[in-house]
Structures are given as structure tokens and as C-alpha cells.
Amino acid sequence: MPSNNGIIFKAVPDSYPVPGEHMEFVTREIDIENFPLADGEILVKNQYLSLDPYMRGKMRHPSAKSYSPAFEIGKVLDGRGIGIVVKSNKKDCQVGDYYAGLIGWEEYTHILANAKSGIESLANEITKSNAPKSYFLGILGMPGLSAYVGLNKIGKPKKGETIFITAASGAVGQVVGQIAKIKGLRVIGSAGDDAKIKYLKEELNFDGVFNYKTCNTDEKLRELCPNGIDIYFDNVGGETLETVLNHINIFGRVVACGMISQYNTKTPYGVKNLMQIVGKRLLIQGFIVSDHYQEMGESFQKEMGEWLKQGKLKYKEDIVEGIQNAPEAFVNILTGKNFGKMVIKIC
Amino acid sequence: MPSNNGIIFKAVPDSYPVPGEHMEFVTREIDIENFPLADGEILVKNQYLSLDPYMRGKMRHPSAKSYSPAFEIGKVLDGRGIGIVVKSNKKDCQVGDYYAGLIGWEEYTHILANAKSGIESLANEITKSNAPKSYFLGILGMPGLSAYVGLNKIGKPKKGETIFITAASGAVGQVVGQIAKIKGLRVIGSAGDDAKIKYLKEELNFDGVFNYKTCNTDEKLRELCPNGIDIYFDNVGGETLETVLNHINIFGRVVACGMISQYNTKTPYGVKNLMQIVGKRLLIQGFIVSDHYQEMGESFQKEMGEWLKQGKLKYKEDIVEGIQNAPEAFVNILTGKNFGKMVIKIC
């Protein structure tokens, strides 16, 4: 019988999750032939699983409310993924079709009739497209849409403006920077590793880059943004956000996409200069990408697809093979050890 | 000869300014008959001077940049005011006309030809209106416009929503609350004095009120906002903002009008839960009212004027007589000892 190994959520972490302690690899088997499917259900053989920082927010006690439900202790972790239908009891869904949506951190996932991830329509795009399938979990999926929505709807970029992007080589950041370049902005990015910095400068042609672990962010922003910052695409929050508020221009926009510096600490950083919001007439706005898929998904696929075909966009992926390696890969995202969009290749 | 006493900016305060130490009363005289006026200039006898919290931000070292220039040491302080033209060398400006604009903290002000306060057109409104003249420094002036612009353009109120207002009996807060009531919102306000609380409840019919000095803000918000907060009209910043971010609803809006809790401290409060901005898709936006006078001044005067005539709006003023009392009155705003819009009646 084929294996259906997976990763169980074992305990709520206080700080960084630890493989084995908070996420446990379990070996299981699956009897596909006799697998029972109710009306409208399918069984999917998983190909790619997306690992993303937001998942850390779901590793919490269920009493703490948030936009996305907490993971359940003892159950398989889940996330967005791509797979192939291997058994179907659903109308218009054939064996061999692509599936895009919520899957488990496992080899096969049983998709219930009422499952709704909001990205089901991606399956059609995958079928039509020549792009690597994994791109639909990255530049052509939710991270890419995060970049597109955050930059366009909140950042409202104008040619000649300066944008600063943190976690700039990450799944979202690298797309933000490239779209901003296409739109004629001066693009400054930071990351925590010299190889990433080199990639941003040499491959993506960022106008200015620095390693925030070895440079002083305040000094670097003064040097690299002589005309200040108009848009800050914030993936990290905390002290960096505080520093940026001192460099941001009047009528600046802060796209609050994520605050990864605050996800694994019990003593969050207190931002002391929010006064700048008033004096500089700043806009700080958060968003969750799934709110925007219905509205912007189509224009996103079209525009990004064109840019990709024209060679205007590149995308760096960090593909790790084997579901058993997912826990460590996930921790690597949180500590910044990944390089590019983290995807688990399951089969 | 008539007196032209005034208040000089004497030294930059570290914390709360102290009358005599940072603001000095000086006695002077003025020879109106022989007062020289260049082309386009006028001499104004001041009637009312508006004192506002933003002035604290101008009592700084000139090296610290901000939206409004620093006060100059040794010069008379200034602010928005209303006066009567007593001498004119300006076309279309007659002796006896109303003047609205920037004046000194003094009895007579020499208005230069290129003076531009952005509120000159208020003089026409004052001439036409039956409302008390001082209202044009309050509910019909910049504080009223702050309420109108902040609530409508940033808060985007919808009937049935809940708004929370800090400094709710202040120059801006009391207007925000009353407009919000007109628009069908549930209105909750806080202030630091039981008389203010009573006024908000009994005179302005707020739905819920509390004294933040004697109650726990977190508990009170839980009790008074059972459906959460949709709009926070922030006049204070700091720890209260942090508490509100825990109570604000998904897609909530924070109107960043002022952060008076942070104006007189060298150790600003660090807000630790900005993570909520992402998860709750919050919008936090600052604004400076003078940016909006051109665009919204007319609709503001029309709508507010109607509401006032219909008795739908009340306005509490704290009128202090005599320019010599301006320094103490100003400190009272910063410590919350004023009750209603602070105006100095000069003559």
C-alpha cells in the first residue's frame, strides 16, 4: 500500500517551533482503491505544498482569535498546495485533473465536498500555463498576489518614487521589487544574507540593497534613500518599522503585509514613534491576500503571466523534497535560512 | 498709546512648558496712527486666539523637522485667530473688516502682504454668520474641520457601526461624536474628568462614556463596545492606542488626529501589538487638517452651518479672557484641565 506520511501539529510553541516537539512526522499508509468518498469529495495526490510565515500564527492556542483558525493539536497541519486528483466522487472533476487549494502536510489529502480555499480556480490556470507548476504557489499564487495587491492597492506607486522592501528576496518581496522596477520606482531592499543581497542586486537589478544583519538599517536608509521613502512594503514589523517611520516621506504609505520579526517572541517590540503618522500624514494598512482573490485574481494572472512570458519577472524558489523535511523547512523560513519561496515537493 | 502686550517664546521645553520659563508675558505699546504699512499689509486688532495641542510640536528646536515650522525663540508665539482690521494698505481690505488667519499671541498683529494661513476665506463666513465669532476657531474652524475630514475621509462611517473617541469633550472630539450620532453610529467617548463625562452623556447623548483616569480602558471598552470598535478617532496615541488595537474589529479604521499623550514626554510609549494591523486588515491614517481646507472647506461650512441652525450640534468652549492668561491656558490643554475648545478672548 502506498505511504501517506504526514506532519502532525503536536504542541503550541512559545517561541520558534521545534521539529519533533511541535511538529511531528508520522508514517501512515493509504488504501486508495477502498478509500471511501462521499458525494462531492475527491482524493488528491499532493505534488507541492507551500510553506509560508502566516502558518506560525496558526500554531497558537485556539482561544486566541485571528483571521485564520488555529491548527488543531493532534491533526495534520495544512496549507495551500497543488495536487492531482486520484479518485473522484465529484461532478466535473476527473482523475488526473489538477487540484489547487488547501491540502494537508501529507502525501494524499481527502478533500471534503464543502472545502473552500478560494484558490480552486488556479487549477485551470495551471492546466493552461507553461510556467512551472510550483509557481502557482509563489509568483503566480498567493505570495505573488500579495505583492500585486499590496503594492497596487495600498502602496499606489508613482513613477520616480522610492520603495523600501524588507525580506526582499522572500516569496513576496522579490515580486514587489520587480513590479516596482517595471513601474519606474527606485527600489531598495534588505535581507539577512549576502547571497540574497547579491541576487537582489545582480539578478533583480534593485537600486540599493543591504544585509540588515551586518549593516545599520538607519544609516543604510539615509545613504540609499537620499530622497526619503515613499512606500514601505513591510514584511518584518518591529524595530525596522520604527526606523522606517523616521525616514518615510510626507504622505508615505506603509503596506503592512507581515511582521515576521514579531511572530516568535513573547516580548514584542514597542514602536515608539507612531507620532510620525500624524505629522507626516502616513497611511499604514494591513491586508490579507485571500480577501482580494475574487476581485483581483484575474487581472493578476493576466498581467503577471504576460510579464513572465516577456522575461520581465524572475522568481527564486527554495524547493525542498519530501514531506518529512517540511518541519525543518518551515523553521528555516522563520529564521530566514530559506532563500526564495519555500515549497515542499511531495512527490 | 494702546497696549500691545504679548507672549514671547522664551525657551524650548523638555516636558510640559512652564509659563514664565518657556513662554513669557511682555508689555508693549503700539502707535497705531504712525504704524508703517507696506503695500498689501494690514494691522489687525485681535479678538480671539485659538490655542491647540499642535502648538506644543512647534515648541521645539528648529533642527527637528516637522510639517509646521518651529516657533522662534525670542519672538511672539502665533496661532490661528480672528480680528478686526484697524489699518489697511491692502486692496479690497477696509478698516472694520473681519480678519481670519495667523495672528500673534498679542493684542495687535501686523499682517504681511504674503501672509497665507489658508483660512482667509473664513472672514467672509464670519461676516455672514449669526454664530458666535469664536466658533470659527472651533466647531466652524479648523477643529471642526478636523472632525469632519477625519471622520468622513478616513473613518468612512457606516450606520450602525461603533466609534470610540478619546479626548471626547475636546475641541475636535465633541464634534466627531455629534456628527457620528447624526450618522447613526454607536458613540463611545473617554475623557479625564467627571464633569466632561457628564457633559458627553447628558448634553451630547453619547451612548457610552468613561473617565480614563478612574476606570480601566480595557475593561470599559469590553463593557461598552460589545460588538467591538469599527472606528477609533485617536487624539491621544500611546498606551490607549495599543489597548484599542486589541478591541478594534476586522477592517477597522484608526483616524490618527493627534497623540497628545506623547507630546510632553522624552520616553514615548512603545506600541507592542501592531501585528493586529495585518491580521485585522486595519487602516491607520494620519492627516493635517490644513491640507483639506481647499477641498472640503465649502461643504464643511454648509453642512455644519445647517446642523448648527437645526440645533443638531452643540459646542462647548473654554474661553479665557486676556492675552496674559494664554500661557497657563495652553498648559491646561496639555494637562487636560480645559473643558471644551480653548479660546483666548483678547479684547
XYZ file of C-alpha atoms in Angstrom:
694
model
C 0.000 0.000 0.000
C 1.293 3.475 -0.785
C 2.514 5.588 2.110
C 0.641 8.644 3.259
C 3.166 10.095 5.624
C 2.459 13.480 7.121
C 3.225 16.063 9.768
C 1.071 16.352 12.893
C 0.718 19.527 14.964
C 1.900 18.289 18.333
C 2.162 21.267 20.682
C 1.857 25.063 20.707
C 5.318 26.653 20.570
C 6.193 29.605 22.813
C 8.956 30.789 20.537
C 10.349 29.166 17.383
C 8.669 25.818 16.735
C 10.957 22.786 17.025
C 10.627 19.778 14.682
C 9.666 16.711 16.713
C 8.481 18.801 19.635
C 5.774 20.943 17.997
C 5.526 19.278 14.581
C 5.828 15.513 14.360
C 6.474 13.322 11.334
C 4.166 10.282 11.243
C 4.243 7.337 8.867
C 0.903 6.117 7.562
C -0.447 4.134 4.649
C -3.436 4.715 2.411
C -5.677 2.236 0.607
C -6.627 4.286 -2.411
C -8.801 1.659 -4.020
C -11.045 1.284 -0.989
C -10.833 4.885 0.167
C -14.432 5.968 0.863
C -15.573 9.207 -0.781
C -18.914 10.828 -0.012
C -20.773 12.785 -2.652
C -18.721 15.757 -3.872
C -15.457 14.523 -2.340
C -12.128 13.832 -4.011
C -8.798 12.277 -3.090
C -5.707 14.209 -4.159
C -2.118 13.053 -4.503
C -0.153 16.083 -3.355
C 2.651 17.448 -5.506
C 3.661 20.754 -3.972
C 2.963 22.278 -0.567
C 3.501 25.969 0.093
C 5.123 26.887 3.421
C 4.513 30.485 4.486
C 5.194 32.622 7.552
C 1.473 33.148 8.285
C 1.320 29.496 9.378
C 3.201 30.417 12.537
C 0.161 32.479 13.564
C -1.997 29.356 13.321
C 0.282 27.462 15.729
C -1.462 29.047 18.703
C -3.942 28.206 21.412
C -7.407 28.105 19.823
C -8.690 30.643 22.379
C -6.645 33.405 20.696
C -8.790 34.672 17.847
C -7.327 35.612 14.500
C -8.310 35.852 10.863
C -7.382 32.237 10.267
C -8.345 29.362 12.607
C -5.696 27.822 14.856
C -4.179 24.469 13.875
C -5.669 21.606 15.855
C -3.356 19.681 18.146
C -3.034 16.074 17.005
C -4.186 16.772 13.464
C -2.192 17.050 10.258
C -1.040 20.614 9.531
C -2.439 22.206 6.411
C -1.558 24.798 3.804
C -2.084 25.712 0.182
C -0.948 23.118 -2.257
C -1.185 21.618 -5.704
C -2.005 18.026 -6.458
C -3.529 15.588 -8.912
C -6.951 14.060 -8.413
C -6.539 10.278 -7.975
C -10.111 9.450 -7.053
C -13.253 11.478 -7.509
C -16.871 11.434 -6.414
C -17.386 14.994 -7.584
C -19.127 16.194 -10.718
C -16.838 17.881 -13.288
C -13.751 16.561 -11.531
C -11.858 13.747 -13.244
C -8.964 11.590 -12.147
C -5.834 13.283 -13.491
C -7.173 16.825 -13.077
C -5.091 19.385 -11.265
C -6.259 20.447 -7.834
C -5.297 23.726 -6.156
C -6.409 24.501 -2.630
C -5.938 23.592 0.976
C -4.080 20.302 1.475
C -2.505 18.583 4.458
C 1.213 18.402 5.109
C 0.945 14.827 3.781
C 1.150 12.763 0.637
C -2.564 12.352 -0.042
C -5.389 14.608 1.083
C -9.045 13.800 1.326
C -10.870 16.920 0.082
C -14.341 17.315 1.537
C -17.320 18.455 -0.511
C -17.576 21.829 1.222
C -13.833 22.597 1.157
C -13.286 26.175 0.051
C -9.809 27.609 -0.212
C -10.699 30.446 -2.556
C -7.977 29.412 -4.990
C -9.747 26.495 -6.697
C -9.775 28.407 -9.978
C -5.977 28.255 -10.015
C -6.308 24.657 -11.171
C -7.491 25.919 -14.563
C -4.582 28.323 -14.800
C -2.155 25.505 -14.006
C -3.645 23.364 -16.747
C -3.311 26.142 -19.337
C 0.076 27.518 -18.312
C 3.599 26.623 -19.377
C 5.059 28.016 -16.167
C 6.424 25.604 -13.557
C 3.515 24.242 -11.504
C 5.133 25.340 -8.267
C 4.914 28.954 -9.460
C 1.209 28.771 -8.663
C 2.173 28.587 -5.015
C 4.541 31.523 -5.466
C 4.778 34.229 -8.061
C 1.501 33.165 -9.737
C -0.178 32.244 -6.447
C -0.908 33.892 -3.147
C 2.569 35.351 -2.485
C 2.593 36.942 -5.943
C -0.921 38.231 -5.437
C 0.151 39.633 -2.044
C 2.852 41.609 -3.801
C 0.461 42.742 -6.542
C -2.416 43.708 -4.244
C -0.302 45.280 -1.521
C 1.795 47.335 -3.902
C -1.036 48.465 -6.172
C -3.987 48.878 -3.812
C -2.198 50.193 -0.723
C 1.187 51.387 -1.962
C -0.281 53.186 -5.009
C 3.148 53.535 -6.628
C 4.033 56.506 -8.814
C 6.940 56.589 -11.234
C 10.036 58.092 -9.651
C 9.072 57.269 -6.080
C 11.278 55.257 -3.722
C 10.124 51.969 -2.230
C 11.839 50.070 0.561
C 11.156 46.341 0.920
C 12.154 44.105 3.829
C 12.546 40.345 3.414
C 13.177 41.471 -0.136
C 14.295 38.114 -1.522
C 11.363 36.296 0.064
C 8.318 34.850 -1.631
C 6.544 38.222 -1.680
C 9.400 40.723 -1.515
C 11.143 39.700 -4.725
C 7.875 40.125 -6.657
C 7.174 43.530 -5.084
C 10.609 44.755 -6.089
C 10.317 43.588 -9.684
C 6.843 45.051 -10.205
C 8.079 48.293 -8.665
C 11.013 48.332 -11.105
C 8.607 47.789 -14.024
C 6.614 50.771 -12.742
C 9.670 53.013 -12.655
C 10.337 53.218 -8.938
C 13.663 53.390 -7.165
C 13.788 50.034 -5.357
C 15.716 49.457 -2.130
C 15.678 46.094 -0.393
C 17.106 44.412 2.662
C 17.675 40.770 3.524
C 19.723 38.883 6.088
C 22.273 37.086 3.953
C 24.949 38.182 1.485
C 23.889 35.662 -1.181
C 20.371 37.102 -1.085
C 21.740 40.631 -1.341
C 23.822 39.657 -4.333
C 20.779 38.098 -6.011
C 18.679 41.241 -5.463
C 21.399 43.471 -6.857
C 22.707 41.367 -9.723
C 19.712 39.314 -10.825
C 16.793 41.582 -9.985
C 18.602 44.909 -10.507
C 17.472 46.521 -7.269
C 18.795 50.083 -6.999
C 20.099 49.598 -3.477
C 20.411 46.630 -1.155
C 21.848 45.840 2.264
C 22.247 42.996 4.722
C 20.340 44.100 7.814
C 22.311 41.676 9.969
C 25.664 43.248 9.188
C 24.638 46.869 8.442
C 22.847 49.549 10.428
C 19.397 49.973 8.888
C 19.126 53.630 9.876
C 22.470 54.517 8.279
C 21.781 52.461 5.173
C 18.382 54.047 4.602
C 19.943 57.502 4.927
C 22.567 56.536 2.381
C 20.390 54.634 -0.091
C 17.239 56.785 0.085
C 18.543 60.353 -0.253
C 15.024 61.491 -1.173
C 13.359 59.536 1.620
C 10.984 56.610 1.296
C 7.548 56.914 -0.288
C 6.364 53.342 0.121
C 7.487 50.855 2.742
C 6.498 47.276 1.968
C 6.732 45.817 5.445
C 7.269 42.108 5.878
C 9.015 42.290 9.255
C 7.486 44.914 11.583
C 9.110 45.759 14.926
C 12.235 47.872 15.198
C 12.670 48.113 11.419
C 9.217 49.636 11.087
C 10.184 52.181 13.747
C 13.347 53.093 11.849
C 11.490 53.411 8.561
C 8.925 55.786 10.096
C 11.823 58.186 10.673
C 12.840 58.029 7.008
C 9.469 57.890 5.323
C 8.251 60.950 3.450
C 5.153 63.031 3.989
C 2.121 61.172 2.588
C 4.111 57.919 2.694
C 2.347 54.562 2.616
C 3.215 51.524 4.713
C 1.954 48.268 3.223
C 1.616 46.027 6.282
C 1.998 42.606 4.664
C 3.639 40.756 7.541
C 5.637 41.288 10.726
C 7.817 38.195 10.874
C 10.145 39.713 13.492
C 7.248 39.542 15.955
C 5.932 36.029 15.296
C 8.217 34.051 17.595
C 8.660 36.297 20.585
C 6.822 36.705 23.845
C 8.190 40.238 24.207
C 7.075 42.099 21.093
C 8.922 45.277 20.161
C 7.202 48.525 21.157
C 7.170 51.053 18.316
C 7.745 54.433 19.912
C 7.420 56.927 17.062
C 3.855 56.478 15.848
C 3.571 60.267 16.253
C 5.071 60.366 12.762
C 1.755 59.026 11.443
C 0.067 62.339 12.226
C 2.788 64.810 11.314
C 3.677 63.038 8.079
C 0.063 62.130 7.193
C 1.038 58.496 6.814
C -1.158 55.639 5.784
C -0.478 52.243 7.332
C -2.720 49.490 6.072
C -2.800 45.761 6.613
C -4.311 43.212 4.281
C -4.885 39.503 3.911
C -4.407 38.379 0.362
C -7.299 35.930 0.264
C -9.732 38.857 0.668
C -8.655 40.070 -2.759
C -8.506 36.948 -4.864
C -12.025 37.235 -6.238
C -11.593 40.868 -7.180
C -8.043 40.933 -8.474
C -7.167 37.331 -9.274
C -7.963 37.622 -12.957
C -6.111 40.841 -13.728
C -3.236 39.500 -11.643
C -2.940 36.257 -13.624
C -3.127 38.126 -16.887
C -0.613 40.864 -16.132
C 1.850 38.641 -14.284
C 1.591 35.934 -16.919
C 2.495 38.486 -19.603
C 5.441 39.854 -17.651
C 6.740 36.329 -17.036
C 6.469 35.453 -20.736
C 8.285 38.676 -21.643
C 11.106 37.772 -19.273
C 10.427 40.809 -17.087
C 9.991 38.745 -13.956
C 12.232 36.163 -12.351
C 11.374 34.011 -9.383
C 13.686 32.332 -6.931
C 12.287 29.211 -5.300
C 13.677 27.179 -2.437
C 12.314 23.717 -3.205
C 12.780 21.057 -0.532
C 11.953 17.460 -1.414
C 9.990 15.145 0.853
C 7.197 15.848 3.285
C 9.410 14.600 6.151
C 11.570 17.684 5.642
C 8.692 20.155 5.925
C 9.094 20.946 9.665
C 12.736 21.970 9.327
C 11.996 23.890 6.127
C 9.261 25.771 7.930
C 11.579 26.770 10.787
C 14.077 27.938 8.174
C 11.512 30.427 6.856
C 11.040 31.865 10.315
C 14.776 32.211 10.894
C 15.450 33.485 7.372
C 17.540 30.461 6.332
C 15.424 29.868 3.225
C 16.407 31.628 0.011
C 13.372 32.402 -2.115
C 9.880 30.981 -1.998
C 9.797 27.833 0.150
C 7.935 24.959 -1.483
C 7.870 21.314 -0.443
C 7.967 18.940 -3.385
C 5.997 15.982 -2.109
C 6.232 13.525 -4.966
C -0.900 104.814 23.487
C -2.767 101.473 23.445
C -1.004 98.420 24.819
C 0.131 95.608 22.587
C 1.067 93.060 25.190
C 2.035 89.612 24.044
C 3.643 86.272 24.796
C 7.208 85.534 23.728
C 8.606 82.044 23.120
C 11.477 82.013 25.583
C 12.931 78.504 25.694
C 12.311 75.005 24.344
C 10.611 72.849 26.992
C 11.742 69.273 27.626
C 8.434 68.250 29.085
C 5.375 70.390 29.844
C 6.050 74.058 29.086
C 6.060 76.365 32.108
C 4.623 79.922 31.956
C 7.436 82.407 32.592
C 10.120 79.857 31.805
C 9.231 78.852 28.242
C 6.527 81.440 27.439
C 6.968 84.983 28.720
C 4.389 87.738 29.005
C 5.755 91.085 27.763
C 4.132 94.516 27.944
C 4.441 96.720 24.899
C 2.681 99.686 23.337
C 1.637 100.372 19.782
C 1.317 103.653 17.894
C -1.487 102.756 15.519
C -1.624 106.125 13.776
C 2.041 106.080 12.822
C 2.301 102.328 12.322
C 4.068 101.838 8.950
C 2.368 99.506 6.471
C 3.997 98.434 3.218
C 1.907 97.721 0.158
C -0.542 94.862 0.780
C -0.128 94.918 4.556
C -2.730 95.388 7.280
C -2.839 95.910 11.036
C -5.332 93.753 12.937
C -6.752 94.214 16.422
C -7.015 90.654 17.689
C -10.279 89.419 19.181
C -9.905 85.685 19.614
C -6.853 83.433 19.604
C -7.176 79.673 19.228
C -4.939 77.537 21.458
C -4.443 74.000 20.212
C -2.334 70.977 21.164
C -0.394 71.027 17.864
C 1.369 74.167 19.104
C 3.354 72.019 21.519
C 5.007 70.411 18.479
C 6.202 73.844 17.351
C 7.913 74.489 20.700
C 10.936 72.505 19.583
C 14.491 73.011 18.398
C 14.341 74.243 14.793
C 16.642 71.396 13.678
C 13.817 68.878 14.235
C 11.777 68.928 11.052
C 8.022 68.698 11.083
C 5.030 69.698 8.996
C 4.850 73.084 10.694
C 7.886 75.301 11.360
C 9.260 75.581 14.897
C 8.460 78.699 16.928
C 11.382 81.127 17.007
C 12.984 81.814 20.371
C 12.534 85.466 21.341
C 9.594 86.044 19.010
C 5.903 86.296 19.739
C 4.117 82.929 19.555
C 1.483 82.591 16.860
C -1.702 80.731 16.117
C -4.978 80.992 14.273
C -7.104 83.915 15.286
C -9.854 86.346 14.443
C -9.522 90.102 14.495
C -10.718 93.373 13.051
C -8.707 95.364 10.535
C -7.733 98.695 12.146
C -5.399 99.941 9.428
C -5.049 98.801 5.845
C -2.689 99.246 2.934
C -4.258 96.351 1.072
C -6.695 96.468 -1.826
C -10.196 95.162 -1.033
C -9.490 95.293 2.690
C -11.194 98.006 4.703
C -10.861 99.143 8.276
C -13.574 97.315 10.208
C -13.392 94.126 8.097
C -13.022 90.789 9.817
C -9.685 89.066 9.519
C -9.142 85.309 9.963
C -5.700 83.817 9.812
C -2.416 83.548 11.609
C -2.011 86.112 14.404
C 0.453 86.573 17.245
C -0.291 85.809 20.886
C -0.697 89.581 21.260
C -3.234 92.379 21.045
C -2.391 93.701 17.590
C -0.779 91.836 14.732
C 0.973 93.259 11.719
C -0.102 91.075 8.787
C 2.434 90.967 5.969
C 1.454 91.091 2.302
C 2.457 87.497 1.635
C 0.867 86.042 4.796
C -1.041 82.869 3.926
C -2.835 80.921 6.572
C -5.187 79.077 4.227
C -8.206 80.185 6.258
C -8.538 83.759 4.971
C -11.881 82.910 3.378
C -13.280 82.297 6.855
C -13.507 86.072 7.241
C -16.391 86.067 4.743
C -18.162 83.311 6.629
C -17.782 85.243 9.885
C -19.314 88.321 8.298
C -22.335 86.367 7.019
C -22.921 84.125 10.003
C -25.023 84.556 13.138
C -22.910 82.056 15.040
C -20.574 83.298 17.782
C -17.374 84.586 16.159
C -15.233 82.305 18.329
C -16.959 79.299 16.718
C -14.825 79.990 13.650
C -11.825 78.919 15.707
C -13.706 75.831 16.878
C -16.667 73.971 15.512
C -16.760 76.099 12.332
C -12.988 76.358 12.089
C -10.036 74.032 11.956
C -11.012 71.780 14.903
C -14.477 71.279 13.409
C -12.970 70.618 10.011
C -10.558 68.114 11.630
C -13.544 66.223 12.973
C -15.365 66.421 9.642
C -12.415 65.426 7.459
C -11.034 62.762 9.781
C -14.374 61.095 10.348
C -15.620 61.246 6.761
C -12.475 60.772 4.687
C -10.592 58.303 6.881
C -13.210 56.879 9.232
C -15.784 56.338 6.444
C -18.583 55.798 8.966
C -21.481 53.450 8.254
C -24.767 53.479 10.122
C -24.778 51.012 12.985
C -21.008 50.957 13.439
C -19.292 51.727 16.746
C -16.863 54.613 17.097
C -14.577 55.253 20.053
C -13.255 58.782 20.612
C -10.542 59.846 23.035
C -10.331 63.426 24.361
C -14.012 63.263 23.511
C -15.005 66.577 25.061
C -12.124 68.410 23.410
C -12.253 70.867 20.534
C -12.317 68.070 17.951
C -13.711 65.109 19.875
C -17.070 66.630 20.766
C -17.695 67.424 17.088
C -16.687 63.933 15.957
C -19.112 62.397 18.418
C -22.036 64.559 17.388
C -21.517 64.029 13.645
C -21.206 60.303 14.313
C -24.523 60.386 16.215
C -26.165 62.199 13.281
C -24.857 59.433 11.015
C -26.361 56.705 13.181
C -23.268 55.320 14.869
C -22.934 53.989 18.389
C -20.660 56.590 20.009
C -18.331 55.826 22.925
C -16.078 58.514 24.385
C -13.494 58.922 27.092
C -12.199 61.986 28.927
C -10.246 62.610 32.099
C -12.780 64.387 34.289
C -16.241 63.530 35.634
C -17.759 66.859 34.564
C -16.658 66.183 30.994
C -18.087 62.672 31.155
C -21.397 64.034 32.414
C -21.481 66.566 29.575
C -20.823 63.891 26.950
C -23.548 61.658 28.346
C -26.220 64.184 29.235
C -25.700 67.020 26.783
C -24.301 65.231 23.738
C -26.108 61.897 24.268
C -23.073 59.709 23.768
C -24.022 56.030 24.036
C -21.206 55.214 26.438
C -18.622 57.266 28.301
C -15.899 56.743 30.871
C -13.258 58.632 32.810
C -9.955 57.099 31.695
C -8.247 58.362 34.845
C -10.512 56.444 37.205
C -11.511 53.466 35.007
C -9.584 50.742 33.229
C -9.782 51.471 29.490
C -9.506 47.813 28.501
C -12.381 46.779 30.797
C -14.535 49.718 29.806
C -14.107 49.070 26.099
C -15.062 45.430 26.626
C -18.163 46.538 28.510
C -19.229 49.469 26.317
C -18.337 48.034 22.898
C -19.837 44.532 22.950
C -19.595 44.406 19.149
C -16.058 45.770 19.045
C -14.893 49.098 17.638
C -15.117 49.924 13.942
C -13.600 53.404 14.016
C -11.139 54.770 16.542
C -10.779 58.546 16.437
C -7.412 58.874 18.129
C -6.480 62.120 19.814
C -4.098 60.645 22.394
C -1.938 57.817 20.963
C 0.337 55.753 23.205
C -0.989 53.066 25.516
C -4.629 53.827 24.701
C -3.970 53.180 21.023
C -2.411 49.852 21.984
C -5.477 48.910 24.029
C -7.840 49.916 21.235
C -5.973 47.767 18.702
C -6.986 44.770 20.826
C -10.673 45.762 20.669
C -10.940 47.047 17.132
C -12.784 44.944 14.577
C -11.561 43.464 11.332
C -11.352 46.212 8.688
C -11.337 48.836 11.456
C -10.097 52.365 10.787
C -7.903 54.436 13.085
C -8.148 58.165 12.418
C -4.801 59.463 13.687
C -5.733 63.051 14.520
C -3.358 63.647 17.409
C -1.314 61.842 20.046
C -1.379 64.255 22.959
C -0.166 61.617 25.443
C 3.174 61.658 23.619
C 3.754 65.406 23.232
C 5.388 66.146 26.575
C 7.485 63.101 27.239
C 11.046 62.157 26.445
C 10.193 58.483 26.805
C 7.408 57.832 24.305
C 5.250 54.752 24.788
C 6.132 51.777 22.600
C 3.071 50.218 20.983
C 3.646 46.464 21.029
C 0.676 45.000 19.149
C 0.980 46.472 15.660
C 0.689 42.868 14.452
C -3.041 43.471 14.709
C -2.753 45.755 11.676
C -2.073 42.778 9.428
C -4.390 40.177 10.921
C -7.302 42.580 11.242
C -6.602 44.398 7.944
C -6.593 47.723 9.758
C -6.150 51.135 8.256
C -4.312 53.745 10.323
C -4.077 57.132 8.681
C -2.832 60.479 9.846
C -3.889 63.834 8.493
C -3.261 67.534 8.911
C -6.454 69.496 8.590
C -4.981 72.409 6.632
C -4.296 70.027 3.716
C -8.054 69.646 3.288
C -9.405 73.159 3.667
C -9.400 73.960 -0.039
C -11.119 70.735 -0.979
C -13.614 70.341 1.835
C -13.974 73.774 3.421
C -17.071 74.707 1.483
C -19.092 71.531 2.004
C -17.993 71.634 5.639
C -19.263 75.186 6.229
C -22.531 74.401 4.503
C -23.308 71.127 6.235
C -22.100 72.194 9.687
C -23.864 75.540 9.422
C -27.141 73.725 8.685
C -26.728 71.295 11.562
C -25.956 74.169 13.939
C -29.051 76.094 12.801
C -31.182 72.972 13.239
C -29.874 72.596 16.787
C -28.270 69.250 15.977
C -24.845 70.384 17.139
C -23.711 71.900 20.416
C -20.266 73.241 21.163
C -18.574 73.656 24.497
C -15.953 76.406 24.615
C -13.477 77.222 27.339
C -12.985 80.954 26.857
C -10.212 82.608 28.856
C -10.023 86.396 28.868
C -6.785 88.309 28.460
C -3.665 87.522 26.465
C -1.647 87.443 29.712
C -3.511 84.245 30.624
C -2.664 82.428 27.397
C 0.411 80.553 28.688
C -1.424 78.965 31.597
C -4.438 78.227 29.395
C -2.146 76.490 26.926
C -0.617 74.286 29.614
C -4.141 73.420 30.741
C -4.876 71.966 27.306
C -1.836 69.745 27.536
C -2.761 68.503 31.003
C -6.457 68.178 30.185
C -7.587 70.890 32.613
C -9.509 72.747 29.910
C -13.135 71.793 29.305
C -14.095 72.295 25.684
C -12.419 74.293 22.943
C -9.821 76.651 24.427
C -10.051 80.179 23.066
C -8.360 83.322 24.375
C -10.618 86.357 24.221
C -8.157 89.161 23.684
C -10.377 92.228 23.676
